[in-house]
Amino acid sequence: MSLFGEEYTADPHPALAELREAGPVHRVTSAAGVPFWMVTRWDEARQVLTDPSLSKRQPVDQLPASLRPALATQMLLRDPPDHTRLRRLVSAAFTPRRTRELTPAIERITDRLLDELGAAPEPDLIAGFAVPLPFEVICELLGVPPRERAPLRAWSDTIIVGGPAPADMVAAMSGMVTYFGDLLARKRADPEDDLLGALLTMADEGDRLSGDELVGMALLLLIAGHETTANLIGNAVHLLCRMPARPDRPTAAVVEEVLRMASPAATSTYRVTTRPLTLGTVTIPAGEQVLVSLLAANRDPERFTDPDTFDPDRGDGGHLAFGHGIHFCLGAPLARLEAGIALDRLFARHPDLEAAVPPEDLRWRSGLLMHGLAALPVRLGRPPA
Ligand code: HEM
């Protein structure tokens, strides 16, 4: 089975299981003809995610000069010591407390979206709930005023899904870079108690984020902060709808098992080798691109007993859905909080919720990097008495 067709996006696991059985790492050529290596086993996945000889740097010279400074400074594309410095600065502002304090906002946004969802006979749970919820939450966190959010949504979708033409991607990035430059200037003049405000005012032993670094960080948080979380919520509802009965387990445990079984970030784990790298019996030369398939690693039978069985009681925390090592997802606590609130409130309001189309008719988002539904029509059922 090809890794790039509709059959793969609809159900990547048969193809990944075949690859994983054949070996820990495979040379693949993308649909655009770009060769890369894909890691499919859990041990080697951890090895790649922690090996300091692998670099995250990606060339940005194909982008217009006006975009390069902000995009090149994003910490997801940096190695130590630059990465260490950026991560320390943002972690000082994006604290567990700031995440916890978002709880009332997440609940309010969830309830509003559920009110709106209930108005349609067979609403699309992705467009009406899974996507707008984390988007609104990340905007609250960053401090993007509600009336300015719509274009950011459209640009973010274009960057992740790809527009009709390559120029659309550049236009979307330009739009975001210009918007956040302007928003940060306004916040500098009139400081507010949000994450961007905190990043602007914070001084860490005299070190601060530069203007370009701030724009790069805002962009990274906005995109990383909602596309994957939307996939998590959608994948969770999809899996739960396919079960004969909803698991009688704490939502947090259900969310962890969804993260393992239907890893939303799929293979969003770009690395490049800077020297020959041996994985099992395969040696990858220097200068080659490597992607870890989190989807494949998280169902490796050498690591997880009955990996294709949904078992919220595993409780071993060994999945790699948020990555591993120094680039481990900065927003994991927020993603878990949002998914927990979303599922609790959705099923409390609609305990009989069911998918309105059979699984084989569902549309999935295309591309190898993400694993999530493009649409999930549902019947909400009668509300509880
Ligand atoms: C990094 C997954 C939600 C911000 C990562 C990585 C993964 C990941 C796999 C590591 C990539 C690599 O090693 O190459 C996810 C998933 C999410 C999620 C599955 C939701 C279910 C979020 C949220 C935020 C966020 C809500 C922000 C509010 C980031 C950032 C990084 C990152 C800033 C880069 C960290 C670094 O380079 O040090 N995420 N993420 N993510 N994520 Fe998430």
Tab-separated table of C-alpha atoms and ligand atoms in Angstrom:
chain	number	residue	atom	x	y	z
A	1	MET	CA	0.000	0.000	0.000
A	2	SER	CA	1.283	3.498	-0.810
A	3	LEU	CA	1.927	5.854	2.118
A	4	PHE	CA	0.452	8.757	0.204
A	5	GLY	CA	-2.963	7.671	-1.055
A	6	GLU	CA	-6.467	7.983	0.354
A	7	GLU	CA	-6.395	4.351	1.484
A	8	TYR	CA	-3.435	5.134	3.745
A	9	THR	CA	-4.914	8.313	5.250
A	10	ALA	CA	-8.197	6.503	5.977
A	11	ASP	CA	-6.422	3.680	7.812
A	12	PRO	CA	-2.635	3.944	8.003
A	13	HIS	CA	-2.174	1.000	10.364
A	14	PRO	CA	-2.093	-1.970	7.957
A	15	ALA	CA	0.662	-0.351	5.861
A	16	LEU	CA	2.570	0.745	8.972
A	17	ALA	CA	2.314	-2.727	10.536
A	18	GLU	CA	3.819	-4.224	7.361
A	19	LEU	CA	6.698	-1.758	7.430
A	20	ARG	CA	7.294	-2.202	11.180
A	21	GLU	CA	7.468	-5.964	10.775
A	22	ALA	CA	9.919	-5.634	7.892
A	23	GLY	CA	12.355	-3.469	9.881
A	24	PRO	CA	12.839	-0.464	12.189
A	25	VAL	CA	13.477	2.106	9.438
A	26	HIS	CA	12.643	2.425	5.734
A	27	ARG	CA	13.697	4.597	2.841
A	28	VAL	CA	10.602	6.221	1.351
A	29	THR	CA	10.067	8.709	-1.472
A	30	SER	CA	7.389	11.330	-0.872
A	31	ALA	CA	4.622	12.096	-3.382
A	32	ALA	CA	6.706	15.132	-4.409
A	33	GLY	CA	9.701	12.857	-5.083
A	34	VAL	CA	11.677	13.809	-1.946
A	35	PRO	CA	13.483	10.849	-0.350
A	36	PHE	CA	13.390	10.397	3.440
A	37	TRP	CA	13.670	7.670	6.082
A	38	MET	CA	10.692	6.597	8.156
A	39	VAL	CA	11.166	5.016	11.599
A	40	THR	CA	8.451	2.548	12.577
A	41	ARG	CA	9.539	0.814	15.810
A	42	TRP	CA	9.272	2.233	19.348
A	43	ASP	CA	12.900	1.632	20.437
A	44	GLU	CA	14.365	3.261	17.361
A	45	ALA	CA	11.765	6.057	17.541
A	46	ARG	CA	13.007	6.971	21.042
A	47	GLN	CA	16.593	6.688	19.843
A	48	VAL	CA	15.970	9.172	17.009
A	49	LEU	CA	13.978	11.600	19.185
A	50	THR	CA	16.760	11.741	21.809
A	51	ASP	CA	19.956	11.443	19.721
A	52	PRO	CA	21.645	14.885	19.852
A	53	SER	CA	23.442	14.217	16.553
A	54	LEU	CA	20.143	14.616	14.674
A	55	SER	CA	19.334	18.210	13.750
A	56	LYS	CA	15.959	19.982	13.497
A	57	ARG	CA	17.216	22.753	11.216
A	58	GLN	CA	15.361	23.154	7.956
A	59	PRO	CA	16.475	25.392	5.091
A	60	VAL	CA	14.307	28.497	4.804
A	61	ASP	CA	16.079	30.016	1.769
A	62	GLN	CA	13.190	29.091	-0.538
A	63	LEU	CA	10.972	31.505	1.449
A	64	PRO	CA	10.751	35.246	0.725
A	65	ALA	CA	13.423	37.222	2.632
A	66	SER	CA	10.734	39.064	4.640
A	67	LEU	CA	9.597	35.784	6.259
A	68	ARG	CA	12.949	34.139	6.938
A	69	PRO	CA	13.945	35.825	10.223
A	70	ALA	CA	10.708	34.935	12.050
A	71	LEU	CA	10.365	31.426	10.636
A	72	ALA	CA	14.029	30.469	11.037
A	73	THR	CA	13.986	31.340	14.750
A	74	GLN	CA	11.089	28.988	15.647
A	75	MET	CA	12.303	26.668	18.363
A	76	LEU	CA	10.843	23.566	16.708
A	77	LEU	CA	13.410	24.167	13.949
A	78	ARG	CA	16.406	24.924	16.227
A	79	ASP	CA	19.073	22.832	17.908
A	80	PRO	CA	20.847	23.516	21.214
A	81	PRO	CA	22.067	25.966	22.374
A	82	ASP	CA	19.505	28.179	20.530
A	83	HIS	CA	16.686	25.748	21.251
A	84	THR	CA	17.618	25.532	24.948
A	85	ARG	CA	17.482	29.313	25.290
A	86	LEU	CA	14.147	29.712	23.447
A	87	ARG	CA	12.552	26.835	25.338
A	88	ARG	CA	13.714	28.268	28.696
A	89	LEU	CA	12.284	31.684	27.890
A	90	VAL	CA	8.898	30.447	26.689
A	91	SER	CA	8.591	27.914	29.540
A	92	ALA	CA	9.025	30.744	32.052
A	93	ALA	CA	5.878	32.391	30.625
A	94	PHE	CA	3.831	29.355	29.517
A	95	THR	CA	3.669	27.843	33.001
A	96	PRO	CA	1.445	25.020	34.318
A	97	ARG	CA	-0.416	27.717	36.251
A	98	ARG	CA	-1.176	29.697	33.076
A	99	THR	CA	-2.553	26.471	31.560
A	100	ARG	CA	-4.692	25.708	34.636
A	101	GLU	CA	-6.040	29.250	34.648
A	102	LEU	CA	-7.436	28.691	31.150
A	103	THR	CA	-9.923	26.135	32.525
A	104	PRO	CA	-12.927	28.515	32.840
A	105	ALA	CA	-12.285	29.885	29.340
A	106	ILE	CA	-12.094	26.355	27.897
A	107	GLU	CA	-15.360	25.429	29.630
A	108	ARG	CA	-17.080	28.588	28.405
A	109	ILE	CA	-15.912	28.098	24.799
A	110	THR	CA	-16.874	24.400	24.898
A	111	ASP	CA	-20.392	25.184	26.121
A	112	ARG	CA	-20.907	27.923	23.526
A	113	LEU	CA	-19.803	25.598	20.710
A	114	LEU	CA	-22.072	22.837	22.028
A	115	ASP	CA	-25.022	25.281	22.072
A	116	GLU	CA	-24.335	26.101	18.426
A	117	LEU	CA	-23.750	22.459	17.468
A	118	GLY	CA	-27.137	21.436	18.850
A	119	ALA	CA	-28.911	23.709	16.343
A	120	ALA	CA	-28.088	21.488	13.322
A	121	PRO	CA	-29.752	18.074	12.703
A	122	GLU	CA	-26.536	16.234	11.695
A	123	PRO	CA	-23.694	18.594	12.563
A	124	ASP	CA	-20.077	18.088	11.513
A	125	LEU	CA	-18.240	17.566	14.775
A	126	ILE	CA	-14.902	18.579	13.237
A	127	ALA	CA	-15.927	21.935	11.735
A	128	GLY	CA	-18.353	22.764	14.555
A	129	PHE	CA	-16.391	21.609	17.604
A	130	ALA	CA	-13.003	19.836	17.287
A	131	VAL	CA	-11.371	22.596	15.220
A	132	PRO	CA	-12.860	25.813	16.661
A	133	LEU	CA	-12.409	24.749	20.308
A	134	PRO	CA	-8.594	24.537	20.398
A	135	PHE	CA	-8.353	27.451	17.978
A	136	GLU	CA	-10.376	29.724	20.276
A	137	VAL	CA	-8.410	28.472	23.283
A	138	ILE	CA	-4.993	29.159	21.751
A	139	CYS	CA	-6.218	32.637	20.763
A	140	GLU	CA	-7.313	33.244	24.386
A	141	LEU	CA	-3.915	32.044	25.613
A	142	LEU	CA	-1.970	34.252	23.223
A	143	GLY	CA	-4.303	37.231	23.634
A	144	VAL	CA	-5.694	37.513	20.080
A	145	PRO	CA	-8.861	39.679	20.263
A	146	PRO	CA	-12.002	37.739	19.136
A	147	ARG	CA	-12.797	40.049	16.203
A	148	GLU	CA	-9.312	39.496	14.732
A	149	ARG	CA	-9.355	35.678	14.772
A	150	ALA	CA	-11.041	34.677	11.468
A	151	PRO	CA	-8.108	35.368	9.089
A	152	LEU	CA	-5.713	33.516	11.436
A	153	ARG	CA	-7.896	30.396	11.148
A	154	ALA	CA	-7.835	30.534	7.354
A	155	TRP	CA	-4.057	31.141	7.199
A	156	SER	CA	-3.348	28.355	9.652
A	157	ASP	CA	-5.448	25.887	7.621
A	158	THR	CA	-3.613	26.867	4.454
A	159	ILE	CA	-0.229	26.347	6.136
A	160	ILE	CA	-1.137	22.917	7.472
A	161	VAL	CA	-3.345	21.545	4.690
A	162	GLY	CA	-1.729	23.482	1.820
A	163	GLY	CA	-3.591	25.911	-0.426
A	164	PRO	CA	-4.484	25.361	-4.071
A	165	ALA	CA	-1.129	26.925	-5.147
A	166	PRO	CA	2.308	27.195	-3.431
A	167	ALA	CA	1.868	30.974	-3.439
A	168	ASP	CA	-1.090	30.533	-1.053
A	169	MET	CA	1.212	29.085	1.587
A	170	VAL	CA	3.597	32.046	1.325
A	171	ALA	CA	0.655	34.472	1.409
A	172	ALA	CA	-0.704	32.744	4.534
A	173	MET	CA	2.673	32.905	6.282
A	174	SER	CA	3.098	36.563	5.298
A	175	GLY	CA	-0.362	37.319	6.639
A	176	MET	CA	0.470	35.724	9.987
A	177	VAL	CA	3.913	37.295	10.301
A	178	THR	CA	2.481	40.765	9.553
A	179	TYR	CA	-0.483	40.215	11.894
A	180	PHE	CA	1.592	39.068	14.862
A	181	GLY	CA	4.178	41.831	14.280
A	182	ASP	CA	1.337	44.346	14.510
A	183	LEU	CA	-0.363	42.660	17.498
A	184	LEU	CA	2.926	42.536	19.415
A	185	ALA	CA	3.524	46.230	18.717
A	186	ARG	CA	0.077	47.021	20.149
A	187	LYS	CA	0.740	44.860	23.216
A	188	ARG	CA	4.142	46.473	23.721
A	189	ALA	CA	2.415	49.880	23.834
A	190	ASP	CA	-0.455	48.628	25.990
A	191	PRO	CA	0.662	45.497	27.952
A	192	GLU	CA	-1.936	42.821	28.701
A	193	ASP	CA	-1.997	39.771	30.974
A	194	ASP	CA	-1.809	37.096	28.303
A	195	LEU	CA	0.985	34.843	27.052
A	196	LEU	CA	2.263	37.291	24.429
A	197	GLY	CA	2.156	40.061	27.030
A	198	ALA	CA	4.137	37.859	29.423
A	199	LEU	CA	6.688	36.993	26.743
A	200	LEU	CA	7.089	40.685	25.943
A	201	THR	CA	7.665	41.880	29.473
A	202	MET	CA	9.576	38.918	30.876
A	203	ALA	CA	13.293	39.305	31.484
A	204	ASP	CA	15.253	36.133	32.101
A	205	GLU	CA	18.640	37.088	33.528
A	206	GLY	CA	18.676	39.991	31.094
A	207	ASP	CA	17.787	37.783	28.113
A	208	ARG	CA	14.593	38.329	26.122
A	209	LEU	CA	13.039	37.130	22.921
A	210	SER	CA	13.894	39.417	19.984
A	211	GLY	CA	11.094	40.853	17.809
A	212	ASP	CA	11.562	38.097	15.181
A	213	GLU	CA	11.703	35.394	17.845
A	214	LEU	CA	8.456	36.674	19.354
A	215	VAL	CA	6.671	36.563	16.003
A	216	GLY	CA	8.120	33.084	15.302
A	217	MET	CA	6.986	31.845	18.716
A	218	ALA	CA	3.456	33.272	18.293
A	219	LEU	CA	3.154	31.570	14.918
A	220	LEU	CA	4.457	28.259	16.223
A	221	LEU	CA	2.139	28.269	19.241
A	222	LEU	CA	-0.896	29.192	17.171
A	223	ILE	CA	-0.370	26.434	14.600
A	224	ALA	CA	1.032	23.714	16.899
A	225	GLY	CA	-1.559	24.629	19.505
A	226	HIS	CA	-4.705	23.860	17.596
A	227	GLU	CA	-4.275	21.654	14.531
A	228	THR	CA	-3.080	18.628	16.522
A	229	THR	CA	-5.532	19.142	19.380
A	230	ALA	CA	-8.381	19.277	16.860
A	231	ASN	CA	-7.219	15.889	15.534
A	232	LEU	CA	-7.103	14.497	19.064
A	233	ILE	CA	-10.681	15.540	19.845
A	234	GLY	CA	-11.958	14.282	16.464
A	235	ASN	CA	-10.064	10.981	16.697
A	236	ALA	CA	-11.342	10.470	20.243
A	237	VAL	CA	-15.004	10.969	19.306
A	238	HIS	CA	-14.550	8.744	16.236
A	239	LEU	CA	-13.017	5.902	18.277
A	240	LEU	CA	-15.612	6.225	21.049
A	241	CYS	CA	-18.465	6.153	18.514
A	242	ARG	CA	-17.141	2.866	17.142
A	243	MET	CA	-17.265	1.133	20.530
A	244	PRO	CA	-20.347	-0.862	21.577
A	245	ALA	CA	-20.349	1.033	24.892
A	246	ARG	CA	-18.425	4.048	26.110
A	247	PRO	CA	-15.548	2.945	28.393
A	248	ASP	CA	-16.394	3.391	32.052
A	249	ARG	CA	-12.948	4.819	32.791
A	250	PRO	CA	-11.675	8.301	33.755
A	251	THR	CA	-11.577	10.617	30.728
A	252	ALA	CA	-7.862	11.310	31.262
A	253	ALA	CA	-7.094	7.595	30.759
A	254	VAL	CA	-9.313	7.469	27.658
A	255	VAL	CA	-7.489	10.497	26.202
A	256	GLU	CA	-4.075	8.843	26.770
A	257	GLU	CA	-5.211	5.715	24.973
A	258	VAL	CA	-6.571	7.760	22.036
A	259	LEU	CA	-3.205	9.542	21.862
A	260	ARG	CA	-1.489	6.156	21.620
A	261	MET	CA	-3.893	4.455	19.205
A	262	ALA	CA	-4.620	7.379	16.883
A	263	SER	CA	-1.604	9.665	17.387
A	264	PRO	CA	-2.728	13.066	16.047
A	265	ALA	CA	0.746	14.304	15.075
A	266	ALA	CA	1.285	11.095	12.989
A	267	THR	CA	4.811	11.765	11.663
A	268	SER	CA	5.346	15.468	12.445
A	269	THR	CA	8.847	14.812	13.735
A	270	TYR	CA	11.292	16.110	11.125
A	271	ARG	CA	15.014	15.475	11.795
A	272	VAL	CA	18.129	15.432	9.600
A	273	THR	CA	21.216	13.276	10.191
A	274	THR	CA	24.495	15.151	10.635
A	275	ARG	CA	26.577	11.973	10.660
A	276	PRO	CA	25.912	8.304	9.816
A	277	LEU	CA	23.214	6.939	12.125
A	278	THR	CA	22.724	3.230	12.781
A	279	LEU	CA	19.192	2.069	13.632
A	280	GLY	CA	19.047	-1.685	14.123
A	281	THR	CA	20.823	-3.127	11.102
A	282	VAL	CA	20.379	-0.030	8.921
A	283	THR	CA	22.902	2.799	8.667
A	284	ILE	CA	21.537	6.103	7.378
A	285	PRO	CA	24.190	8.368	5.820
A	286	ALA	CA	24.747	11.973	6.971
A	287	GLY	CA	22.512	14.680	5.480
A	288	GLU	CA	19.364	12.557	5.146
A	289	GLN	CA	15.848	13.456	6.346
A	290	VAL	CA	14.300	11.221	9.002
A	291	LEU	CA	10.657	11.134	10.156
A	292	VAL	CA	9.487	9.079	13.119
A	293	SER	CA	6.073	7.528	12.579
A	294	LEU	CA	4.515	8.092	15.995
A	295	LEU	CA	1.479	6.177	14.746
A	296	ALA	CA	3.614	3.105	14.020
A	297	ALA	CA	5.817	3.331	17.140
A	298	ASN	CA	2.776	3.681	19.393
A	299	ARG	CA	1.401	0.358	18.119
A	300	ASP	CA	4.693	-1.543	18.252
A	301	PRO	CA	3.840	-5.018	19.668
A	302	GLU	CA	7.356	-5.217	21.176
A	303	ARG	CA	6.385	-2.307	23.457
A	304	PHE	CA	2.587	-2.562	23.878
A	305	THR	CA	0.651	-5.750	24.571
A	306	ASP	CA	-2.235	-6.159	22.072
A	307	PRO	CA	-1.380	-2.803	20.524
A	308	ASP	CA	-4.497	-2.663	18.330
A	309	THR	CA	-6.809	-3.060	21.340
A	310	PHE	CA	-8.208	0.082	23.016
A	311	ASP	CA	-7.268	-0.338	26.674
A	312	PRO	CA	-7.465	2.810	28.827
A	313	ASP	CA	-6.076	0.830	31.774
A	314	ARG	CA	-2.566	0.473	30.339
A	315	GLY	CA	-1.444	3.458	32.411
A	316	ASP	CA	2.221	3.029	31.521
A	317	GLY	CA	2.557	6.441	29.868
A	318	GLY	CA	4.931	4.971	27.287
A	319	HIS	CA	3.358	6.420	24.146
A	320	LEU	CA	5.275	8.931	22.068
A	321	ALA	CA	2.311	10.952	20.774
A	322	PHE	CA	3.801	14.201	22.162
A	323	GLY	CA	7.320	13.316	21.016
A	324	HIS	CA	10.202	12.692	23.378
A	325	GLY	CA	13.397	14.397	24.513
A	326	ILE	CA	14.202	18.093	24.315
A	327	HIS	CA	11.461	18.882	21.772
A	328	PHE	CA	8.747	17.105	23.811
A	329	CYS	CA	5.497	18.962	23.201
A	330	LEU	CA	5.370	22.192	25.163
A	331	GLY	CA	1.567	22.237	25.024
A	332	ALA	CA	0.900	18.647	26.159
A	333	PRO	CA	-0.744	19.709	29.475
A	334	LEU	CA	-3.007	22.156	27.640
A	335	ALA	CA	-3.935	19.576	24.977
A	336	ARG	CA	-4.827	17.039	27.684
A	337	LEU	CA	-6.870	19.626	29.605
A	338	GLU	CA	-8.799	20.697	26.504
A	339	ALA	CA	-9.505	17.159	25.305
A	340	GLY	CA	-10.708	16.145	28.786
A	341	ILE	CA	-13.115	19.074	29.082
A	342	ALA	CA	-14.302	18.662	25.473
A	343	LEU	CA	-15.127	14.959	25.838
A	344	ASP	CA	-16.678	15.277	29.300
A	345	ARG	CA	-19.001	18.095	28.267
A	346	LEU	CA	-19.841	16.679	24.841
A	347	PHE	CA	-20.928	13.288	26.191
A	348	ALA	CA	-22.611	14.738	29.300
A	349	ARG	CA	-24.829	16.770	26.989
A	350	HIS	CA	-25.227	14.106	24.304
A	351	PRO	CA	-24.827	10.648	25.879
A	352	ASP	CA	-26.372	8.963	22.810
A	353	LEU	CA	-24.132	10.713	20.302
A	354	GLU	CA	-23.320	8.521	17.292
A	355	ALA	CA	-21.575	8.812	13.937
A	356	ALA	CA	-24.016	9.624	11.139
A	357	VAL	CA	-21.965	7.832	8.465
A	358	PRO	CA	-20.190	4.442	8.486
A	359	PRO	CA	-16.426	4.538	9.126
A	360	GLU	CA	-15.577	3.650	5.509
A	361	ASP	CA	-17.360	6.797	4.265
A	362	LEU	CA	-15.446	9.211	6.485
A	363	ARG	CA	-13.090	11.774	4.933
A	364	TRP	CA	-9.619	12.093	6.466
A	365	ARG	CA	-7.195	14.978	6.205
A	366	SER	CA	-4.657	14.243	3.492
A	367	GLY	CA	-0.885	14.114	3.976
A	368	LEU	CA	1.490	12.045	6.020
A	369	LEU	CA	2.215	14.534	8.801
A	370	MET	CA	-1.112	14.617	10.621
A	371	HIS	CA	-3.727	11.997	11.433
A	372	GLY	CA	-7.196	13.430	11.756
A	373	LEU	CA	-10.649	13.577	10.215
A	374	ALA	CA	-11.637	16.221	7.665
A	375	ALA	CA	-15.302	15.798	8.695
A	376	LEU	CA	-17.306	13.724	11.189
A	377	PRO	CA	-21.079	14.052	10.716
A	378	VAL	CA	-22.844	12.993	13.934
A	379	ARG	CA	-26.363	12.459	15.294
A	380	LEU	CA	-26.503	14.043	18.722
A	381	GLY	CA	-29.423	11.992	20.034
A	382	ARG	CA	-31.888	13.109	22.669
A	383	PRO	CA	-30.432	15.267	25.465
A	384	PRO	CA	-30.539	13.704	28.963
A	385	ALA	CA	-33.795	14.403	30.839
B	1	HEM	C1	6.164	19.907	19.839
B	1	HEM	C2	2.436	16.834	19.355
B	1	HEM	C3	-0.592	20.167	21.181
B	1	HEM	C4	3.021	23.370	21.172
B	1	HEM	C5	5.413	18.784	19.588
B	1	HEM	C6	5.952	17.519	19.130
B	1	HEM	C7	4.901	16.658	18.988
B	1	HEM	C8	3.706	17.369	19.371
B	1	HEM	C9	4.963	15.213	18.493
B	1	HEM	C10	7.431	17.183	18.914
B	1	HEM	C11	7.832	17.282	17.458
B	1	HEM	C12	9.245	16.826	17.221
B	1	HEM	O1	9.911	16.249	18.079
B	1	HEM	O2	9.713	17.057	16.089
B	1	HEM	C13	1.303	17.478	19.816
B	1	HEM	C14	-0.006	16.850	19.927
B	1	HEM	C15	-0.849	17.789	20.443
B	1	HEM	C16	-0.083	19.005	20.650
B	1	HEM	C17	-0.316	15.398	19.542
B	1	HEM	C18	-2.311	17.707	20.761
B	1	HEM	C19	-2.957	16.591	20.944
B	1	HEM	C20	0.128	21.322	21.388
B	1	HEM	C21	-0.382	22.530	21.981
B	1	HEM	C22	0.645	23.443	21.949
B	1	HEM	C23	1.801	22.790	21.363
B	1	HEM	C24	-1.796	22.711	22.544
B	1	HEM	C25	0.704	24.874	22.417
B	1	HEM	C26	-0.165	25.499	23.111
B	1	HEM	C27	4.161	22.700	20.800
B	1	HEM	C28	5.462	23.344	20.680
B	1	HEM	C29	6.373	22.349	20.292
B	1	HEM	C30	5.606	21.113	20.180
B	1	HEM	C31	5.758	24.814	20.939
B	1	HEM	C32	7.866	22.519	20.040
B	1	HEM	C33	8.639	22.163	21.281
B	1	HEM	C34	10.137	22.269	21.091
B	1	HEM	O3	10.628	22.337	19.950
B	1	HEM	O4	10.821	22.311	22.128
B	1	HEM	N1	4.042	18.667	19.740
B	1	HEM	N2	1.203	18.768	20.250
B	1	HEM	N3	1.444	21.504	21.041
B	1	HEM	N4	4.285	21.366	20.494
B	1	HEM	FE1	2.764	20.048	20.472
